[in-house]
């Protein structure tokens, strides 16, 4: 008879089973054409604006990675009908010129890998609620969009979002936003991570961390002189990474709203990148270049990643005065290569972003 108490034995069995469950469900993440790193700098644009078509065809903001046409917080209740009308007008215009606006291929902006600028940014729409998404699903030419950002998704609202998404094309990408009080419950988040695997026919492209809404649940606002990782929402961000990434999901970084704090913005960007967050919401064009610079891959890092992924790599070897172990470093190396394909590379000695950060 085992000397292990029954309760400890049961706990061990449960842990083993749960680890196996994560492995199985990790393999269930639906593949998609684009890599989430293509989000890069994501600019929210109120749907009431009349220059969105100029951004899509790159007459304006030619370097932007992705845009999110907002029908939620960026549009007042009294302007909702106007915003919907302008979105339909945009879709009609896009359809008329669809032969000149190709799909955004998976390539970078200014890369040393020989890639070229995408023909247009990724384009998403953020509806106010599931009922509005149901309405949008019937819009002519709605399939031109790359996908939708779904606000305030948790276990309480998931079934409503799931139902309306059945009316969307299976090729469109979904980005649920994690921004409600329920996200502070780790048990809820484990349930949500598993539920996301089976909820939609469409790929879950990335999960967006809604920083400002999460601050609001604590009756707080982001401090002016701190990066988000020095706040309670930063602690939650680490927990969300630990919960959702092992299930195969990517997360994107929350907005930084203080335009007069570029150095603090860069410090936060550095942390975003180091944590594997795939992009960052921006609120002003001046933030776009800083995001893209932060995500550029140093050549020495790309060299290490390619050495790890080499078909003849040894089990453990020394490279750049560092021990590399493909068995444990392969996932990291794959993401570094993906990042370099989108943002390009930079020589370590001429890394302007890090130089400014350390000044």
mmCIF file of N, CA and C in Angstrom, residues 155-250:
data_model
loop_
_atom_site.group_PDB
_atom_site.id
_atom_site.type_symbol
_atom_site.label_atom_id
_atom_site.label_comp_id
_atom_site.label_asym_id
_atom_site.label_seq_id
_atom_site.Cartn_x
_atom_site.Cartn_y
_atom_site.Cartn_z
ATOM 1 N N UNK A 155 -16.551 34.803 -19.328
ATOM 2 C CA UNK A 155 -17.432 33.648 -19.335
ATOM 3 C C UNK A 155 -18.903 34.036 -19.311
ATOM 4 N N UNK A 156 -19.204 35.227 -18.824
ATOM 5 C CA UNK A 156 -20.598 35.665 -18.733
ATOM 6 C C UNK A 156 -21.144 36.151 -20.069
ATOM 7 N N UNK A 157 -20.283 36.666 -20.927
ATOM 8 C CA UNK A 157 -20.736 37.190 -22.220
ATOM 9 C C UNK A 157 -20.367 36.286 -23.388
ATOM 10 N N UNK A 158 -19.567 35.260 -23.140
ATOM 11 C CA UNK A 158 -19.010 34.458 -24.229
ATOM 12 C C UNK A 158 -20.095 33.805 -25.080
ATOM 13 N N UNK A 159 -21.134 33.297 -24.464
ATOM 14 C CA UNK A 159 -22.157 32.595 -25.243
ATOM 15 C C UNK A 159 -22.830 33.530 -26.243
ATOM 16 N N UNK A 160 -23.039 34.792 -25.859
ATOM 17 C CA UNK A 160 -23.644 35.753 -26.792
ATOM 18 C C UNK A 160 -22.724 36.047 -27.962
ATOM 19 N N UNK A 161 -21.430 36.220 -27.676
ATOM 20 C CA UNK A 161 -20.473 36.456 -28.764
ATOM 21 C C UNK A 161 -20.375 35.225 -29.659
ATOM 22 N N UNK A 162 -20.383 34.065 -29.035
ATOM 23 C CA UNK A 162 -20.284 32.834 -29.816
ATOM 24 C C UNK A 162 -21.455 32.708 -30.790
ATOM 25 N N UNK A 163 -22.633 33.028 -30.331
ATOM 26 C CA UNK A 163 -23.828 32.880 -31.164
ATOM 27 C C UNK A 163 -23.766 33.779 -32.390
ATOM 28 N N UNK A 164 -23.405 35.045 -32.199
ATOM 29 C CA UNK A 164 -23.420 35.961 -33.342
ATOM 30 C C UNK A 164 -22.264 35.678 -34.302
ATOM 31 N N UNK A 165 -21.162 35.139 -33.793
ATOM 32 C CA UNK A 165 -20.027 34.851 -34.673
ATOM 33 C C UNK A 165 -20.321 33.710 -35.638
ATOM 34 N N UNK A 166 -21.366 32.969 -35.380
ATOM 35 C CA UNK A 166 -21.765 31.915 -36.312
ATOM 36 C C UNK A 166 -22.217 32.495 -37.644
ATOM 37 N N UNK A 167 -22.510 33.780 -37.678
ATOM 38 C CA UNK A 167 -22.945 34.433 -38.916
ATOM 39 C C UNK A 167 -21.794 35.094 -39.672
ATOM 40 N N UNK A 168 -20.589 34.959 -39.159
ATOM 41 C CA UNK A 168 -19.422 35.554 -39.811
ATOM 42 C C UNK A 168 -18.711 34.518 -40.663
ATOM 43 N N UNK A 169 -17.890 35.008 -41.578
ATOM 44 C CA UNK A 169 -17.041 34.111 -42.361
ATOM 45 C C UNK A 169 -16.043 33.406 -41.451
ATOM 46 N N UNK A 170 -15.800 32.146 -41.730
ATOM 47 C CA UNK A 170 -14.837 31.381 -40.931
ATOM 48 C C UNK A 170 -13.410 31.885 -41.112
ATOM 49 N N UNK A 171 -13.178 32.689 -42.143
ATOM 50 C CA UNK A 171 -11.827 33.196 -42.403
ATOM 51 C C UNK A 171 -11.508 34.461 -41.614
ATOM 52 N N UNK A 172 -12.520 35.097 -41.043
ATOM 53 C CA UNK A 172 -12.258 36.338 -40.324
ATOM 54 C C UNK A 172 -11.657 36.049 -38.954
ATOM 55 N N UNK A 173 -10.803 36.961 -38.521
ATOM 56 C CA UNK A 173 -10.035 36.783 -37.293
ATOM 57 C C UNK A 173 -10.743 37.458 -36.127
ATOM 58 N N UNK A 174 -10.706 36.830 -34.977
ATOM 59 C CA UNK A 174 -11.355 37.373 -33.792
ATOM 60 C C UNK A 174 -10.315 37.781 -32.765
ATOM 61 N N UNK A 175 -10.565 38.916 -32.117
ATOM 62 C CA UNK A 175 -9.694 39.363 -31.034
ATOM 63 C C UNK A 175 -10.545 39.735 -29.820
ATOM 64 N N UNK A 176 -10.833 38.775 -28.954
ATOM 65 C CA UNK A 176 -11.544 39.095 -27.707
ATOM 66 C C UNK A 176 -10.674 39.981 -26.820
ATOM 67 N N UNK A 177 -11.313 40.908 -26.137
ATOM 68 C CA UNK A 177 -10.599 41.802 -25.228
ATOM 69 C C UNK A 177 -10.869 41.395 -23.789
ATOM 70 N N UNK A 178 -9.799 41.243 -23.028
ATOM 71 C CA UNK A 178 -9.869 40.852 -21.617
ATOM 72 C C UNK A 178 -9.865 42.132 -20.794
ATOM 73 N N UNK A 179 -11.024 42.534 -20.278
ATOM 74 C CA UNK A 179 -11.083 43.846 -19.646
ATOM 75 C C UNK A 179 -12.200 43.975 -18.603
ATOM 76 N N UNK A 180 -12.697 42.870 -18.086
ATOM 77 C CA UNK A 180 -13.770 42.950 -17.086
ATOM 78 C C UNK A 180 -13.268 42.479 -15.727
ATOM 79 N N UNK A 181 -14.072 42.741 -14.695
ATOM 80 C CA UNK A 181 -13.690 42.368 -13.325
ATOM 81 C C UNK A 181 -13.504 40.866 -13.175
ATOM 82 N N UNK A 182 -14.187 40.071 -14.007
ATOM 83 C CA UNK A 182 -14.067 38.617 -13.908
ATOM 84 C C UNK A 182 -12.641 38.135 -14.141
ATOM 85 N N UNK A 183 -11.843 38.932 -14.866
ATOM 86 C CA UNK A 183 -10.477 38.514 -15.203
ATOM 87 C C UNK A 183 -9.556 38.474 -13.987
ATOM 88 N N UNK A 184 -9.964 39.024 -12.878
ATOM 89 C CA UNK A 184 -9.145 38.957 -11.671
ATOM 90 C C UNK A 184 -9.310 37.625 -10.941
ATOM 91 N N UNK A 185 -10.141 36.751 -11.456
ATOM 92 C CA UNK A 185 -10.360 35.427 -10.869
ATOM 93 C C UNK A 185 -9.606 34.379 -11.685
ATOM 94 N N UNK A 186 -8.540 33.792 -11.153
ATOM 95 C CA UNK A 186 -7.757 32.818 -11.922
ATOM 96 C C UNK A 186 -8.568 31.614 -12.376
ATOM 97 N N UNK A 187 -9.509 31.163 -11.563
ATOM 98 C CA UNK A 187 -10.327 30.012 -11.946
ATOM 99 C C UNK A 187 -11.191 30.361 -13.160
ATOM 100 N N UNK A 188 -11.742 31.555 -13.173
ATOM 101 C CA UNK A 188 -12.503 32.014 -14.331
ATOM 102 C C UNK A 188 -11.641 32.000 -15.578
ATOM 103 N N UNK A 189 -10.403 32.453 -15.462
ATOM 104 C CA UNK A 189 -9.531 32.559 -16.628
ATOM 105 C C UNK A 189 -9.165 31.194 -17.198
ATOM 106 N N UNK A 190 -8.969 30.206 -16.338
ATOM 107 C CA UNK A 190 -8.706 28.858 -16.835
ATOM 108 C C UNK A 190 -9.909 28.330 -17.610
ATOM 109 N N UNK A 191 -11.105 28.574 -17.103
ATOM 110 C CA UNK A 191 -12.305 28.159 -17.819
ATOM 111 C C UNK A 191 -12.409 28.881 -19.154
ATOM 112 N N UNK A 192 -12.089 30.173 -19.156
ATOM 113 C CA UNK A 192 -12.196 30.965 -20.377
ATOM 114 C C UNK A 192 -11.184 30.499 -21.421
ATOM 115 N N UNK A 193 -9.980 30.187 -20.989
ATOM 116 C CA UNK A 193 -8.951 29.720 -21.929
ATOM 117 C C UNK A 193 -9.396 28.439 -22.628
ATOM 118 N N UNK A 194 -9.978 27.531 -21.871
ATOM 119 C CA UNK A 194 -10.462 26.284 -22.465
ATOM 120 C C UNK A 194 -11.672 26.548 -23.350
ATOM 121 N N UNK A 195 -12.560 27.429 -22.898
ATOM 122 C CA UNK A 195 -13.765 27.729 -23.669
ATOM 123 C C UNK A 195 -13.437 28.380 -25.007
ATOM 124 N N UNK A 196 -12.404 29.219 -25.057
ATOM 125 C CA UNK A 196 -12.029 29.883 -26.300
ATOM 126 C C UNK A 196 -11.682 28.864 -27.392
ATOM 127 N N UNK A 197 -11.194 27.684 -26.989
ATOM 128 C CA UNK A 197 -10.790 26.681 -27.980
ATOM 129 C C UNK A 197 -11.977 26.137 -28.762
ATOM 130 N N UNK A 198 -13.131 26.137 -28.161
ATOM 131 C CA UNK A 198 -14.283 25.498 -28.770
ATOM 132 C C UNK A 198 -15.401 26.479 -29.120
ATOM 133 N N UNK A 199 -15.219 27.740 -28.786
ATOM 134 C CA UNK A 199 -16.330 28.694 -28.899
ATOM 135 C C UNK A 199 -16.598 29.143 -30.330
ATOM 136 N N UNK A 200 -15.555 29.259 -31.153
ATOM 137 C CA UNK A 200 -15.708 29.936 -32.436
ATOM 138 C C UNK A 200 -15.247 29.061 -33.591
ATOM 139 N N UNK A 201 -15.888 29.252 -34.740
ATOM 140 C CA UNK A 201 -15.397 28.639 -35.973
ATOM 141 C C UNK A 201 -14.219 29.425 -36.535
ATOM 142 N N UNK A 202 -14.118 30.705 -36.153
ATOM 143 C CA UNK A 202 -13.048 31.568 -36.643
ATOM 144 C C UNK A 202 -11.816 31.438 -35.739
ATOM 145 N N UNK A 203 -10.632 31.734 -36.274
ATOM 146 C CA UNK A 203 -9.428 31.734 -35.434
ATOM 147 C C UNK A 203 -9.452 32.872 -34.416
ATOM 148 N N UNK A 204 -9.025 32.584 -33.202
ATOM 149 C CA UNK A 204 -8.782 33.641 -32.215
ATOM 150 C C UNK A 204 -7.368 34.146 -32.491
ATOM 151 N N UNK A 205 -7.277 35.304 -33.125
ATOM 152 C CA UNK A 205 -5.991 35.824 -33.599
ATOM 153 C C UNK A 205 -5.105 36.230 -32.430
ATOM 154 N N UNK A 206 -5.676 36.959 -31.488
ATOM 155 C CA UNK A 206 -4.947 37.394 -30.299
ATOM 156 C C UNK A 206 -5.969 37.809 -29.255
ATOM 157 N N UNK A 207 -5.538 37.824 -28.016
ATOM 158 C CA UNK A 207 -6.346 38.324 -26.912
ATOM 159 C C UNK A 207 -5.789 39.678 -26.508
ATOM 160 N N UNK A 208 -6.637 40.677 -26.483
ATOM 161 C CA UNK A 208 -6.202 42.029 -26.172
ATOM 162 C C UNK A 208 -6.386 42.306 -24.682
ATOM 163 N N UNK A 209 -5.364 42.848 -24.050
ATOM 164 C CA UNK A 209 -5.459 43.240 -22.644
ATOM 165 C C UNK A 209 -5.976 44.673 -22.599
ATOM 166 N N UNK A 210 -7.179 44.854 -22.070
ATOM 167 C CA UNK A 210 -7.795 46.181 -22.011
ATOM 168 C C UNK A 210 -7.396 46.910 -20.749
ATOM 169 N N UNK A 211 -6.257 47.558 -20.781
ATOM 170 C CA UNK A 211 -5.678 48.155 -19.581
ATOM 171 C C UNK A 211 -6.577 49.156 -18.884
ATOM 172 N N UNK A 212 -7.124 50.112 -19.631
ATOM 173 C CA UNK A 212 -7.891 51.173 -18.985
ATOM 174 C C UNK A 212 -9.173 50.659 -18.343
ATOM 175 N N UNK A 213 -9.848 49.725 -18.995
ATOM 176 C CA UNK A 213 -11.050 49.153 -18.397
ATOM 177 C C UNK A 213 -10.714 48.340 -17.149
ATOM 178 N N UNK A 214 -9.578 47.661 -17.169
ATOM 179 C CA UNK A 214 -9.166 46.903 -15.987
ATOM 180 C C UNK A 214 -8.826 47.841 -14.835
ATOM 181 N N UNK A 215 -8.168 48.958 -15.136
ATOM 182 C CA UNK A 215 -7.934 49.967 -14.091
ATOM 183 C C UNK A 215 -9.269 50.444 -13.514
ATOM 184 N N UNK A 216 -10.237 50.653 -14.388
ATOM 185 C CA UNK A 216 -11.531 51.169 -13.940
ATOM 186 C C UNK A 216 -12.219 50.213 -12.974
ATOM 187 N N UNK A 217 -12.034 48.905 -13.169
ATOM 188 C CA UNK A 217 -12.660 47.964 -12.240
ATOM 189 C C UNK A 217 -12.094 48.091 -10.834
ATOM 190 N N UNK A 218 -10.888 48.653 -10.716
ATOM 191 C CA UNK A 218 -10.263 48.878 -9.406
ATOM 192 C C UNK A 218 -10.436 50.324 -8.933
ATOM 193 N N UNK A 219 -11.246 51.080 -9.653
ATOM 194 C CA UNK A 219 -11.445 52.511 -9.363
ATOM 195 C C UNK A 219 -10.117 53.268 -9.444
ATOM 196 N N UNK A 220 -9.316 52.914 -10.445
ATOM 197 C CA UNK A 220 -8.005 53.526 -10.636
ATOM 198 C C UNK A 220 -7.867 54.032 -12.065
ATOM 199 N N UNK A 221 -6.850 54.860 -12.259
ATOM 200 C CA UNK A 221 -6.395 55.250 -13.580
ATOM 201 C C UNK A 221 -4.901 54.988 -13.628
ATOM 202 N N UNK A 222 -4.398 54.680 -14.818
ATOM 203 C CA UNK A 222 -2.956 54.426 -14.942
ATOM 204 C C UNK A 222 -2.171 55.621 -14.411
ATOM 205 N N UNK A 223 -1.181 55.410 -13.516
ATOM 206 C CA UNK A 223 -0.361 56.523 -13.033
ATOM 207 C C UNK A 223 0.446 57.145 -14.168
ATOM 208 N N UNK A 224 0.681 58.436 -14.069
ATOM 209 C CA UNK A 224 1.403 59.153 -15.123
ATOM 210 C C UNK A 224 2.875 58.776 -15.179
ATOM 211 N N UNK A 225 3.465 58.411 -14.053
ATOM 212 C CA UNK A 225 4.923 58.220 -14.007
ATOM 213 C C UNK A 225 5.330 56.766 -13.791
ATOM 214 N N UNK A 226 4.464 55.821 -14.151
ATOM 215 C CA UNK A 226 4.795 54.410 -13.979
ATOM 216 C C UNK A 226 4.423 53.633 -15.234
ATOM 217 N N UNK A 227 5.226 52.618 -15.560
ATOM 218 C CA UNK A 227 4.797 51.703 -16.610
ATOM 219 C C UNK A 227 3.732 50.787 -16.026
ATOM 220 N N UNK A 228 2.954 50.190 -16.867
ATOM 221 C CA UNK A 228 1.806 49.421 -16.394
ATOM 222 C C UNK A 228 2.231 48.218 -15.550
ATOM 223 N N UNK A 229 3.461 47.741 -15.768
ATOM 224 C CA UNK A 229 3.914 46.557 -15.038
ATOM 225 C C UNK A 229 4.287 46.862 -13.591
ATOM 226 N N UNK A 230 4.285 48.113 -13.210
ATOM 227 C CA UNK A 230 4.496 48.504 -11.814
ATOM 228 C C UNK A 230 3.169 48.809 -11.120
ATOM 229 N N UNK A 231 2.073 48.357 -11.696
ATOM 230 C CA UNK A 231 0.744 48.599 -11.148
ATOM 231 C C UNK A 231 0.023 47.267 -10.950
ATOM 232 N N UNK A 232 -1.130 47.261 -10.282
ATOM 233 C CA UNK A 232 -1.888 46.012 -10.143
ATOM 234 C C UNK A 232 -2.276 45.375 -11.475
ATOM 235 N N UNK A 233 -2.462 46.194 -12.512
ATOM 236 C CA UNK A 233 -2.809 45.633 -13.817
ATOM 237 C C UNK A 233 -1.606 44.924 -14.432
ATOM 238 N N UNK A 234 -0.405 45.384 -14.085
ATOM 239 C CA UNK A 234 0.786 44.670 -14.526
ATOM 240 C C UNK A 234 0.861 43.289 -13.912
ATOM 241 N N UNK A 235 0.528 43.196 -12.636
ATOM 242 C CA UNK A 235 0.492 41.890 -11.975
ATOM 243 C C UNK A 235 -0.517 40.977 -12.663
ATOM 244 N N UNK A 236 -1.684 41.532 -12.996
ATOM 245 C CA UNK A 236 -2.689 40.745 -13.703
ATOM 246 C C UNK A 236 -2.190 40.330 -15.079
ATOM 247 N N UNK A 237 -1.477 41.207 -15.772
ATOM 248 C CA UNK A 237 -0.964 40.873 -17.106
ATOM 249 C C UNK A 237 -0.069 39.648 -17.054
ATOM 250 N N UNK A 238 0.795 39.557 -16.042
ATOM 251 C CA UNK A 238 1.633 38.371 -15.884
ATOM 252 C C UNK A 238 0.776 37.131 -15.684
ATOM 253 N N UNK A 239 -0.281 37.247 -14.895
ATOM 254 C CA UNK A 239 -1.163 36.110 -14.654
ATOM 255 C C UNK A 239 -1.878 35.685 -15.937
ATOM 256 N N UNK A 240 -2.300 36.675 -16.736
ATOM 257 C CA UNK A 240 -2.977 36.358 -17.986
ATOM 258 C C UNK A 240 -2.025 35.646 -18.955
ATOM 259 N N UNK A 241 -0.792 36.078 -18.996
ATOM 260 C CA UNK A 241 0.204 35.401 -19.829
ATOM 261 C C UNK A 241 0.370 33.955 -19.389
ATOM 262 N N UNK A 242 0.483 33.751 -18.082
ATOM 263 C CA UNK A 242 0.667 32.400 -17.560
ATOM 264 C C UNK A 242 -0.534 31.510 -17.777
ATOM 265 N N UNK A 243 -1.705 32.104 -17.898
ATOM 266 C CA UNK A 243 -2.918 31.328 -18.114
ATOM 267 C C UNK A 243 -3.150 31.016 -19.583
ATOM 268 N N UNK A 244 -3.106 32.031 -20.452
ATOM 269 C CA UNK A 244 -3.560 31.860 -21.830
ATOM 270 C C UNK A 244 -2.472 31.401 -22.798
ATOM 271 N N UNK A 245 -1.224 31.808 -22.600
ATOM 272 C CA UNK A 245 -0.171 31.429 -23.546
ATOM 273 C C UNK A 245 0.057 29.919 -23.565
ATOM 274 N N UNK A 246 0.089 29.207 -22.411
ATOM 275 C CA UNK A 246 0.241 27.753 -22.484
ATOM 276 C C UNK A 246 -0.873 27.051 -23.251
ATOM 277 N N UNK A 247 -2.004 27.696 -23.415
ATOM 278 C CA UNK A 247 -3.094 27.137 -24.219
ATOM 279 C C UNK A 247 -2.946 27.496 -25.693
ATOM 280 N N UNK A 248 -1.876 28.173 -26.059
ATOM 281 C CA UNK A 248 -1.625 28.457 -27.464
ATOM 282 C C UNK A 248 -2.027 29.829 -27.941
ATOM 283 N N UNK A 249 -2.501 30.699 -27.055
ATOM 284 C CA UNK A 249 -2.960 32.023 -27.467
ATOM 285 C C UNK A 249 -1.833 33.058 -27.398
ATOM 286 N N UNK A 250 -1.998 34.121 -28.184
ATOM 287 C CA UNK A 250 -1.119 35.286 -28.141
ATOM 288 C C UNK A 250 -1.872 36.426 -27.468
#
